Short mmCIF file of C-alpha atoms in Angstrom, two decimals:
data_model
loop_
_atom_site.label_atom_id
_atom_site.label_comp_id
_atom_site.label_asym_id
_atom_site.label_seq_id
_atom_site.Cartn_x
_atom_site.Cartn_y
_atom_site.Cartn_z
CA UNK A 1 137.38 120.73 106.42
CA UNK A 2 133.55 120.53 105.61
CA UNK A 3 132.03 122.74 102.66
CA UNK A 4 128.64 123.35 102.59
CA UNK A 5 126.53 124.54 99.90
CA UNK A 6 122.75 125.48 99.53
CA UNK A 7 121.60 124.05 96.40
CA UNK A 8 118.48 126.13 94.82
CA UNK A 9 116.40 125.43 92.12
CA UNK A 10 118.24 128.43 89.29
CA UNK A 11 118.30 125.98 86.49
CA UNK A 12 115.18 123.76 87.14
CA UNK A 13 112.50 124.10 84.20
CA UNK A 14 109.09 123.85 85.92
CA UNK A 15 107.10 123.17 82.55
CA UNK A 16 103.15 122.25 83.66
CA UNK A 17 103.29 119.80 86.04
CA UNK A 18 106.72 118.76 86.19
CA UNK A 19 109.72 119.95 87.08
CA UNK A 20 113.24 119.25 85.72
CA UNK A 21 116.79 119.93 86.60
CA UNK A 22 119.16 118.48 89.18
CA UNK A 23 117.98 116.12 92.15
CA UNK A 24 121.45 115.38 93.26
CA UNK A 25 124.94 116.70 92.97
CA UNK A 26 128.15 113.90 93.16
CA UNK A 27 130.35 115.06 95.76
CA UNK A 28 128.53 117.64 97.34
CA UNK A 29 127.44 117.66 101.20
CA UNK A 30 123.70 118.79 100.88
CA UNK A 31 121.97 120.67 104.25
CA UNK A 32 120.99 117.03 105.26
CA UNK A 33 124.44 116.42 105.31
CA UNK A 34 124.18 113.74 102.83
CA UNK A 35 126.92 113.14 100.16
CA UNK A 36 126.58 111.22 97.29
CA UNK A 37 130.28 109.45 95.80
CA UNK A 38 131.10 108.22 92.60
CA UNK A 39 129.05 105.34 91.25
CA UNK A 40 126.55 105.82 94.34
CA UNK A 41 123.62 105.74 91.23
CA UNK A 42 125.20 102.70 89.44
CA UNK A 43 122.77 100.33 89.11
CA UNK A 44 119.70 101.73 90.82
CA UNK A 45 118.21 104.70 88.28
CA UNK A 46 115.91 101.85 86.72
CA UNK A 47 114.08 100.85 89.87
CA UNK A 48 114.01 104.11 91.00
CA UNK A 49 112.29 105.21 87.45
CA UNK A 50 109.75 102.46 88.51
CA UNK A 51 109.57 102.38 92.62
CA UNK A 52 111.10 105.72 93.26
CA UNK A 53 109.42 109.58 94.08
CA UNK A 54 109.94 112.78 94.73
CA UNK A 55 108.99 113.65 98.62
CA UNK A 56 108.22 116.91 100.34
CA UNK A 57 111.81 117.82 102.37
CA UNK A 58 113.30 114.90 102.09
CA UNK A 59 109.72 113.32 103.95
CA UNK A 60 109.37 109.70 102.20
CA UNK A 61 105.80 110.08 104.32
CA UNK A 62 104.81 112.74 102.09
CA UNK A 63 105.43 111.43 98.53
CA UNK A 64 104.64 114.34 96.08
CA UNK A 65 105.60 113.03 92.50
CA UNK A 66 107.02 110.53 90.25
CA UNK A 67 109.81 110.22 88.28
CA UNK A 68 110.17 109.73 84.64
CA UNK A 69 113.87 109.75 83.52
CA UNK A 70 116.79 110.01 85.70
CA UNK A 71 120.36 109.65 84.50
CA UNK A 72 123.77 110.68 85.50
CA UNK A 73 125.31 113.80 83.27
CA UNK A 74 128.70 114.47 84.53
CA UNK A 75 128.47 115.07 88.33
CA UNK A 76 124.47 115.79 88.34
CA UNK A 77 121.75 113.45 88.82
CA UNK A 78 119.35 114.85 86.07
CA UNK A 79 116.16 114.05 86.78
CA UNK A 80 112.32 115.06 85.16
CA UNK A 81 109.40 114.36 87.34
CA UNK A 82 105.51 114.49 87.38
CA UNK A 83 103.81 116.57 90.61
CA UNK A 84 101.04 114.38 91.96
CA UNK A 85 97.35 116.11 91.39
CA UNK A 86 96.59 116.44 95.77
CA UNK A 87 96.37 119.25 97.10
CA UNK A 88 99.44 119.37 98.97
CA UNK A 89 101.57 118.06 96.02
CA UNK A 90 100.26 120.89 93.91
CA UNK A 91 100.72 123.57 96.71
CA UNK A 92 104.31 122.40 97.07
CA UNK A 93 104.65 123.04 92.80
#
């Protein structure tokens, strides 16, 4: 049996130009159909503090911001990140 929930943004803090809250939830099967397990972040939050971005829809053509912290609390990826200053990027904040 599949369970599929939307995930909105109640929660997120959009402070200036960044936005905070949950990226990811463990466990959950996201409209992508994409589920994250246990441990699927061990070991990769650094480089993806460094290398990593936030993308329009899931689009890793359309990068939009960057990260600055991302850690696991509990079953959440927490994550804060910086909207780039384009046009689209801001249109999408």
């Amino acid at each position: 049996m599949n369970h599929t929930r939307r995930i909105e943004f109640r929660g997120a803090k959009l402070d200036d130009n960044r936005i905070e809250g949950a990226a990811a939830v463990i466990g959950n099967l996201d409209s992508y159909r994409t589920v994250m397990f246990p441990h699927f972040f061990d070991g990769v939050l650094d480089d993806f503090k460094t290398r990593g971005f936030m993308a329009d829809q899931h689009d890793w053509t359309k990068p939009i911001g960057t990260i600055d912290k991302a850690e696991v609390v509990g079953r959440e990826l927490q994550s804060t990140a910086e909207f780039h200053s384009d046009d689209h990027s801001q249109m999408i904040r």
